[in-house]
Amino acid sequence: MQDNQQPIIMAGKPVAAALNDALKERVARLNAAGVTPGLTAVLVGEDDASQIYVRNKARACERLGLSGQVIRLPDTTAETELLDVVAELNADRTVHGILVQLPLSKQIDEHKVIAAIDPDKDVDGFHPVSVGNLVLEMPGFVSCTPAGILEMLKFYEIETSGKHTVVVGRSNIVGKPMANLLMRKDRTGNATVTVCNSRTPDIGKFTREADIVIAAIGKAHFITGEMLKPGAVVIDVGINRIPDSSTEKGYRVVGDVDYDSALPVVSAITPVPGGVGRMTIAMLMHNTVLSAEKSSGVNDV
Ligand code: GUN
């Protein structure tokens, strides 16, 4: 911690609330023009975490006045069947956003399915066209978790320009898009970016040099306080369940950062739960509204 100041606990709730307030106004303008933004999630199989994510997305749609649909398909669904469903959604003018929940069953090629989604409806930002637009700094949908992290950095007035940012994790959903966003010539970019992965020897050597650490490696408590530079800003993307017999469910959710040892070292940190998690859904709603605005010509985007 710097200058004996208390670290800033960067909660996601006020950031998501501010975004949602602005979105409600945009939805009202769309409604007045006879348009209801529509998001359809496709869920294959019974994965516990995926069920929870999809349920939370449907609830968020309801809260904001979007039309949220969930198509549930059995674990045994063939790739061609899923591609047919995607083709139908592409053709449906009431659907502005299509989200195929990942991971998919092993008989289905994830890349093929994502590539089949109309890029104009790719509110997850996973389509190769969306990824290309991001890398080339052209307008397009951006993966929701990294986009939400940028909103948090803006809200809490964290400067990224000229800062050494270490992204721990190289997933297509978080690590890669995050690194690209931070490199952009933009208000929340212009950072010097290092990307570590699970094969990087001595990750602490890199994180100890970082002004900003983005932990997205999917390992509980992986980043400890002694791996951080005093005064660092820490964004914890991890959502890991660890056994805890003192809770009713027998587990609790923790991040990729060992919060207790990190807190005395950092100048700002996102908690888990209550940090980045909320932002993902807020940005998904944002992308869906944006898609409805673009296709309808309402709100002049
Ligand atoms: N699985 C885990 N996170 C996500 C996400 O943001 N979108 C989709 N489609 N699947 C996921």
CSV table of C-alpha atoms and ligand atoms in Angstrom, one decimal:
chain,number,residue,atom,x,y,z
A,1,MET,CA,0.0,0.0,0.0
A,2,GLN,CA,1.3,3.5,-0.9
A,3,ASP,CA,1.6,6.5,1.5
A,4,ASN,CA,-0.2,4.6,4.3
A,5,GLN,CA,-3.5,5.0,2.4
A,6,GLN,CA,-6.2,2.4,2.5
A,7,PRO,CA,-6.4,0.4,-0.7
A,8,ILE,CA,-9.4,1.0,-2.9
A,9,ILE,CA,-11.7,-2.0,-3.0
A,10,MET,CA,-13.0,-1.9,-6.6
A,11,ALA,CA,-16.6,-3.3,-6.3
A,12,GLY,CA,-18.4,-4.1,-9.5
A,13,LYS,CA,-21.8,-3.1,-8.3
A,14,PRO,CA,-21.6,0.7,-8.7
A,15,VAL,CA,-19.9,0.3,-12.1
A,16,ALA,CA,-22.6,-2.1,-13.4
A,17,ALA,CA,-25.4,0.1,-11.9
A,18,ALA,CA,-24.1,3.2,-13.7
A,19,LEU,CA,-23.9,1.2,-17.0
A,20,ASN,CA,-27.4,-0.2,-16.5
A,21,ASP,CA,-28.9,3.2,-15.8
A,22,ALA,CA,-27.6,4.4,-19.1
A,23,LEU,CA,-28.7,1.3,-20.9
A,24,LYS,CA,-32.3,1.6,-19.5
A,25,GLU,CA,-32.6,5.0,-21.3
A,26,ARG,CA,-31.4,3.4,-24.5
A,27,VAL,CA,-33.8,0.5,-24.2
A,28,ALA,CA,-36.6,3.0,-23.6
A,29,ARG,CA,-35.7,4.8,-26.9
A,30,LEU,CA,-35.6,1.5,-28.7
A,31,ASN,CA,-39.0,0.5,-27.2
A,32,ALA,CA,-40.5,3.8,-28.3
A,33,ALA,CA,-39.5,2.9,-31.9
A,34,GLY,CA,-41.1,-0.6,-31.5
A,35,VAL,CA,-37.8,-2.5,-31.0
A,36,THR,CA,-37.2,-4.9,-28.0
A,37,PRO,CA,-33.6,-5.9,-27.9
A,38,GLY,CA,-33.4,-9.7,-28.0
A,39,LEU,CA,-30.7,-12.0,-26.6
A,40,THR,CA,-30.8,-15.8,-27.2
A,41,ALA,CA,-28.5,-18.1,-25.2
A,42,VAL,CA,-27.9,-21.6,-26.4
A,43,LEU,CA,-27.0,-24.1,-23.7
A,44,VAL,CA,-25.8,-27.6,-24.6
A,45,GLY,CA,-25.8,-30.1,-21.7
A,46,GLU,CA,-26.2,-29.8,-18.0
A,47,ASP,CA,-22.9,-28.2,-16.8
A,48,ASP,CA,-23.6,-26.7,-13.4
A,49,ALA,CA,-21.6,-23.5,-13.8
A,50,SER,CA,-23.1,-22.9,-17.3
A,51,GLN,CA,-26.6,-23.3,-16.0
A,52,ILE,CA,-26.0,-20.6,-13.4
A,53,TYR,CA,-24.4,-18.2,-15.9
A,54,VAL,CA,-27.3,-18.6,-18.3
A,55,ARG,CA,-29.9,-18.2,-15.6
A,56,ASN,CA,-28.1,-15.0,-14.5
A,57,LYS,CA,-28.0,-13.7,-18.0
A,58,ALA,CA,-31.8,-14.3,-18.4
A,59,ARG,CA,-32.5,-12.5,-15.2
A,60,ALA,CA,-30.4,-9.5,-16.3
A,61,CYS,CA,-32.4,-9.3,-19.5
A,62,GLU,CA,-35.6,-9.3,-17.5
A,63,ARG,CA,-34.4,-6.5,-15.3
A,64,LEU,CA,-33.4,-4.3,-18.2
A,65,GLY,CA,-36.5,-5.0,-20.4
A,66,LEU,CA,-34.7,-7.1,-23.0
A,67,SER,CA,-36.2,-10.2,-24.4
A,68,GLY,CA,-34.1,-13.1,-23.1
A,69,GLN,CA,-34.5,-16.6,-24.5
A,70,VAL,CA,-32.7,-19.8,-23.6
A,71,ILE,CA,-32.5,-22.7,-25.9
A,72,ARG,CA,-31.6,-25.9,-24.0
A,73,LEU,CA,-30.2,-28.8,-25.9
A,74,PRO,CA,-29.2,-32.2,-24.7
A,75,ASP,CA,-25.5,-33.1,-24.2
A,76,THR,CA,-25.8,-35.5,-27.1
A,77,THR,CA,-26.7,-32.8,-29.6
A,78,ALA,CA,-24.8,-33.2,-32.9
A,79,GLU,CA,-22.7,-30.4,-34.3
A,80,THR,CA,-25.0,-30.1,-37.4
A,81,GLU,CA,-28.0,-29.7,-35.2
A,82,LEU,CA,-26.4,-26.9,-33.2
A,83,LEU,CA,-25.3,-25.3,-36.5
A,84,ASP,CA,-28.9,-25.4,-37.7
A,85,VAL,CA,-30.1,-23.7,-34.5
A,86,VAL,CA,-27.4,-21.0,-35.0
A,87,ALA,CA,-28.6,-20.5,-38.7
A,88,GLU,CA,-32.2,-20.1,-37.5
A,89,LEU,CA,-31.2,-17.5,-34.9
A,90,ASN,CA,-29.0,-15.6,-37.5
A,91,ALA,CA,-32.1,-15.3,-39.7
A,92,ASP,CA,-34.5,-14.3,-36.9
A,93,ARG,CA,-34.9,-10.5,-37.0
A,94,THR,CA,-36.1,-10.4,-33.4
A,95,VAL,CA,-32.8,-11.8,-32.2
A,96,HIS,CA,-30.1,-9.2,-31.9
A,97,GLY,CA,-27.6,-11.2,-29.8
A,98,ILE,CA,-26.7,-14.9,-30.0
A,99,LEU,CA,-24.6,-16.5,-27.2
A,100,VAL,CA,-23.6,-20.1,-27.4
A,101,GLN,CA,-22.5,-21.0,-23.8
A,102,LEU,CA,-19.1,-22.6,-23.5
A,103,PRO,CA,-17.7,-25.1,-23.0
A,104,LEU,CA,-19.5,-27.3,-25.5
A,105,SER,CA,-19.8,-31.1,-25.5
A,106,LYS,CA,-16.7,-32.8,-27.0
A,107,GLN,CA,-18.4,-34.0,-30.2
A,108,ILE,CA,-18.9,-30.3,-31.2
A,109,ASP,CA,-16.1,-28.1,-32.7
A,110,GLU,CA,-16.4,-24.9,-30.7
A,111,HIS,CA,-14.6,-22.8,-33.4
A,112,LYS,CA,-16.9,-24.0,-36.1
A,113,VAL,CA,-20.0,-23.0,-34.1
A,114,ILE,CA,-18.7,-19.6,-33.1
A,115,ALA,CA,-17.7,-18.9,-36.7
A,116,ALA,CA,-21.3,-19.8,-37.8
A,117,ILE,CA,-22.7,-16.9,-35.7
A,118,ASP,CA,-23.6,-13.8,-37.7
A,119,PRO,CA,-20.8,-11.3,-36.6
A,120,ASP,CA,-23.5,-8.6,-36.3
A,121,LYS,CA,-25.1,-10.7,-33.6
A,122,ASP,CA,-21.8,-11.9,-31.9
A,123,VAL,CA,-22.5,-10.2,-28.6
A,124,ASP,CA,-19.9,-12.4,-26.9
A,125,GLY,CA,-17.2,-11.0,-29.2
A,126,PHE,CA,-15.8,-14.5,-29.8
A,127,HIS,CA,-16.2,-14.6,-33.6
A,128,PRO,CA,-13.0,-14.3,-35.7
A,129,VAL,CA,-14.3,-11.1,-37.3
A,130,SER,CA,-14.9,-9.5,-33.8
A,131,VAL,CA,-11.4,-10.7,-32.7
A,132,GLY,CA,-9.9,-9.2,-35.8
A,133,ASN,CA,-11.6,-5.9,-35.3
A,134,LEU,CA,-10.3,-5.8,-31.8
A,135,VAL,CA,-6.7,-6.4,-32.8
A,136,LEU,CA,-7.0,-3.9,-35.6
A,137,GLU,CA,-8.6,-1.3,-33.3
A,138,MET,CA,-11.7,-1.2,-35.5
A,139,PRO,CA,-15.3,-1.0,-34.1
A,140,GLY,CA,-16.9,-4.3,-33.1
A,141,PHE,CA,-18.1,-6.4,-30.3
A,142,VAL,CA,-15.5,-7.0,-27.5
A,143,SER,CA,-15.5,-10.0,-25.2
A,144,CYS,CA,-17.6,-9.0,-22.2
A,145,THR,CA,-15.3,-9.7,-19.2
A,146,PRO,CA,-12.3,-7.7,-20.6
A,147,ALA,CA,-14.6,-5.0,-21.8
A,148,GLY,CA,-16.1,-4.9,-18.3
A,149,ILE,CA,-12.6,-4.7,-16.7
A,150,LEU,CA,-11.9,-1.6,-18.9
A,151,GLU,CA,-15.1,0.0,-17.5
A,152,MET,CA,-13.9,-0.7,-14.0
A,153,LEU,CA,-10.5,0.9,-14.7
A,154,LYS,CA,-12.3,4.0,-16.1
A,155,PHE,CA,-14.8,4.2,-13.2
A,156,TYR,CA,-12.0,3.9,-10.5
A,157,GLU,CA,-9.8,6.3,-12.5
A,158,ILE,CA,-6.9,3.8,-12.9
A,159,GLU,CA,-4.4,5.2,-15.5
A,160,THR,CA,-3.2,2.5,-18.0
A,161,SER,CA,-1.1,4.7,-20.3
A,162,GLY,CA,2.6,3.9,-19.9
A,163,LYS,CA,1.9,1.3,-17.1
A,164,HIS,CA,3.4,-2.1,-17.1
A,165,THR,CA,0.4,-4.4,-17.1
A,166,VAL,CA,0.9,-8.2,-16.6
A,167,VAL,CA,-2.0,-10.4,-17.8
A,168,VAL,CA,-1.7,-13.8,-16.2
A,169,GLY,CA,-3.7,-16.2,-18.5
A,170,ARG,CA,-4.0,-16.4,-22.3
A,171,SER,CA,-7.6,-17.6,-22.8
A,172,ASN,CA,-9.5,-16.6,-25.9
A,173,ILE,CA,-12.3,-15.2,-23.6
A,174,VAL,CA,-10.2,-13.1,-21.2
A,175,GLY,CA,-6.4,-13.1,-21.5
A,176,LYS,CA,-5.9,-12.5,-25.2
A,177,PRO,CA,-8.6,-9.9,-25.6
A,178,MET,CA,-7.5,-8.2,-22.4
A,179,ALA,CA,-4.0,-7.9,-23.6
A,180,ASN,CA,-5.1,-6.4,-26.9
A,181,LEU,CA,-7.4,-3.9,-25.3
A,182,LEU,CA,-4.6,-2.7,-23.0
A,183,MET,CA,-2.3,-2.2,-26.0
A,184,ARG,CA,-4.8,-0.1,-28.0
A,185,LYS,CA,-4.2,3.6,-28.6
A,186,ASP,CA,-7.0,4.5,-26.4
A,187,ARG,CA,-7.9,6.1,-23.0
A,188,THR,CA,-7.9,2.7,-21.4
A,189,GLY,CA,-4.9,1.5,-23.4
A,190,ASN,CA,-1.4,2.5,-24.2
A,191,ALA,CA,-0.1,0.1,-21.6
A,192,THR,CA,3.1,-2.0,-21.9
A,193,VAL,CA,1.6,-5.5,-21.8
A,194,THR,CA,3.2,-8.8,-20.7
A,195,VAL,CA,1.2,-12.0,-21.0
A,196,CYS,CA,2.1,-15.0,-18.8
A,197,ASN,CA,0.7,-18.5,-19.0
A,198,SER,CA,0.8,-21.7,-17.1
A,199,ARG,CA,4.1,-22.6,-18.7
A,200,THR,CA,5.8,-19.3,-17.7
A,201,PRO,CA,8.6,-20.1,-15.2
A,202,ASP,CA,8.5,-17.9,-12.2
A,203,ILE,CA,5.4,-15.9,-12.9
A,204,GLY,CA,6.2,-13.8,-9.8
A,205,LYS,CA,9.3,-12.4,-11.5
A,206,PHE,CA,6.8,-10.7,-14.0
A,207,THR,CA,4.0,-9.8,-11.6
A,208,ARG,CA,6.5,-8.1,-9.1
A,209,GLU,CA,7.4,-5.7,-12.0
A,210,ALA,CA,3.7,-4.9,-12.7
A,211,ASP,CA,1.9,-1.7,-12.1
A,212,ILE,CA,-1.4,-3.5,-12.9
A,213,VAL,CA,-1.9,-7.3,-12.6
A,214,ILE,CA,-4.9,-9.0,-14.3
A,215,ALA,CA,-5.2,-12.5,-12.8
A,216,ALA,CA,-7.1,-14.8,-15.2
A,217,ILE,CA,-5.4,-18.2,-14.9
A,218,GLY,CA,-8.2,-20.1,-13.2
A,219,LYS,CA,-6.3,-21.3,-10.1
A,220,ALA,CA,-7.5,-20.4,-6.6
A,221,HIS,CA,-5.3,-18.0,-4.7
A,222,PHE,CA,-2.5,-18.3,-7.3
A,223,ILE,CA,-1.2,-14.7,-7.0
A,224,THR,CA,0.0,-14.0,-3.5
A,225,GLY,CA,1.0,-10.7,-1.8
A,226,GLU,CA,4.7,-11.5,-2.1
A,227,MET,CA,4.3,-11.7,-5.9
A,228,LEU,CA,3.1,-8.1,-6.1
A,229,LYS,CA,4.8,-4.7,-6.2
A,230,PRO,CA,3.8,-2.3,-3.4
A,231,GLY,CA,1.0,-0.1,-4.7
A,232,ALA,CA,0.0,-2.4,-7.6
A,233,VAL,CA,-3.5,-2.4,-9.0
A,234,VAL,CA,-4.9,-5.9,-9.0
A,235,ILE,CA,-7.9,-7.2,-11.1
A,236,ASP,CA,-9.0,-10.6,-10.1
A,237,VAL,CA,-11.0,-12.5,-12.8
A,238,GLY,CA,-10.9,-15.9,-11.1
A,239,ILE,CA,-14.1,-17.7,-10.0
A,240,ASN,CA,-12.9,-20.8,-8.2
A,241,ARG,CA,-14.8,-23.1,-5.9
A,242,ILE,CA,-12.9,-24.4,-2.9
A,243,PRO,CA,-14.2,-26.8,-0.3
A,244,ASP,CA,-15.5,-25.0,2.8
A,245,SER,CA,-17.4,-27.2,5.4
A,246,SER,CA,-18.5,-24.0,7.3
A,247,THR,CA,-20.8,-23.0,4.4
A,248,GLU,CA,-24.2,-24.6,3.6
A,249,LYS,CA,-23.1,-25.5,0.1
A,250,GLY,CA,-19.8,-27.0,1.3
A,251,TYR,CA,-17.8,-24.7,-0.8
A,252,ARG,CA,-17.0,-21.0,-1.3
A,253,VAL,CA,-16.0,-18.9,-4.3
A,254,VAL,CA,-12.5,-17.4,-4.3
A,255,GLY,CA,-10.4,-15.6,-6.9
A,256,ASP,CA,-7.1,-16.3,-8.6
A,257,VAL,CA,-5.6,-13.8,-6.1
A,258,ASP,CA,-4.9,-14.6,-2.4
A,259,TYR,CA,-6.9,-11.6,-1.3
A,260,ASP,CA,-5.7,-11.5,2.4
A,261,SER,CA,-2.0,-11.5,1.6
A,262,ALA,CA,-2.5,-9.1,-1.4
A,263,LEU,CA,-4.6,-6.5,0.4
A,264,PRO,CA,-1.8,-5.0,2.5
A,265,VAL,CA,0.4,-4.6,-0.6
A,266,VAL,CA,-1.9,-3.2,-3.2
A,267,SER,CA,-3.3,0.3,-3.9
A,268,ALA,CA,-6.5,-1.1,-5.4
A,269,ILE,CA,-8.0,-4.6,-5.8
A,270,THR,CA,-11.2,-6.2,-7.1
A,271,PRO,CA,-12.9,-8.5,-4.6
A,272,VAL,CA,-14.2,-12.0,-5.4
A,273,PRO,CA,-17.2,-12.3,-5.3
A,274,GLY,CA,-18.5,-8.8,-6.0
A,275,GLY,CA,-15.8,-7.5,-8.4
A,276,VAL,CA,-15.4,-8.3,-12.1
A,277,GLY,CA,-18.1,-11.0,-12.1
A,278,ARG,CA,-21.0,-8.4,-12.3
A,279,MET,CA,-19.3,-6.6,-15.2
A,280,THR,CA,-19.5,-9.5,-17.6
A,281,ILE,CA,-23.3,-9.6,-17.7
A,282,ALA,CA,-23.5,-5.8,-17.7
A,283,MET,CA,-21.4,-5.7,-20.9
A,284,LEU,CA,-23.4,-8.5,-22.5
A,285,MET,CA,-26.5,-6.4,-22.0
A,286,HIS,CA,-24.6,-3.4,-23.4
A,287,ASN,CA,-23.5,-5.4,-26.5
A,288,THR,CA,-27.1,-6.7,-27.1
A,289,VAL,CA,-28.6,-3.2,-26.9
A,290,LEU,CA,-25.8,-1.9,-29.2
A,291,SER,CA,-26.7,-4.6,-31.7
A,292,ALA,CA,-30.4,-3.7,-31.6
A,293,GLU,CA,-29.5,-0.1,-32.1
A,294,LYS,CA,-27.3,-0.9,-35.1
A,295,SER,CA,-29.8,-3.1,-36.8
A,296,SER,CA,-32.7,-0.8,-36.3
A,297,GLY,CA,-30.9,2.5,-36.8
A,298,VAL,CA,-32.4,3.8,-33.5
A,299,ASN,CA,-30.1,5.9,-31.2
A,300,ASP,CA,-27.9,7.0,-34.1
A,301,VAL,CA,-25.0,4.5,-33.6
B,1,GUN,N1,-18.3,-19.6,-20.6
B,1,GUN,C1,-17.7,-18.9,-19.7
B,1,GUN,N2,-17.8,-17.6,-19.8
B,1,GUN,C2,-18.5,-17.4,-21.0
B,1,GUN,C3,-18.9,-16.3,-21.7
B,1,GUN,O1,-18.6,-15.1,-21.3
B,1,GUN,N3,-19.6,-16.5,-22.8
B,1,GUN,C4,-19.9,-17.8,-23.3
B,1,GUN,N4,-20.6,-17.9,-24.4
B,1,GUN,N5,-19.5,-18.9,-22.6
B,1,GUN,C5,-18.8,-18.7,-21.5
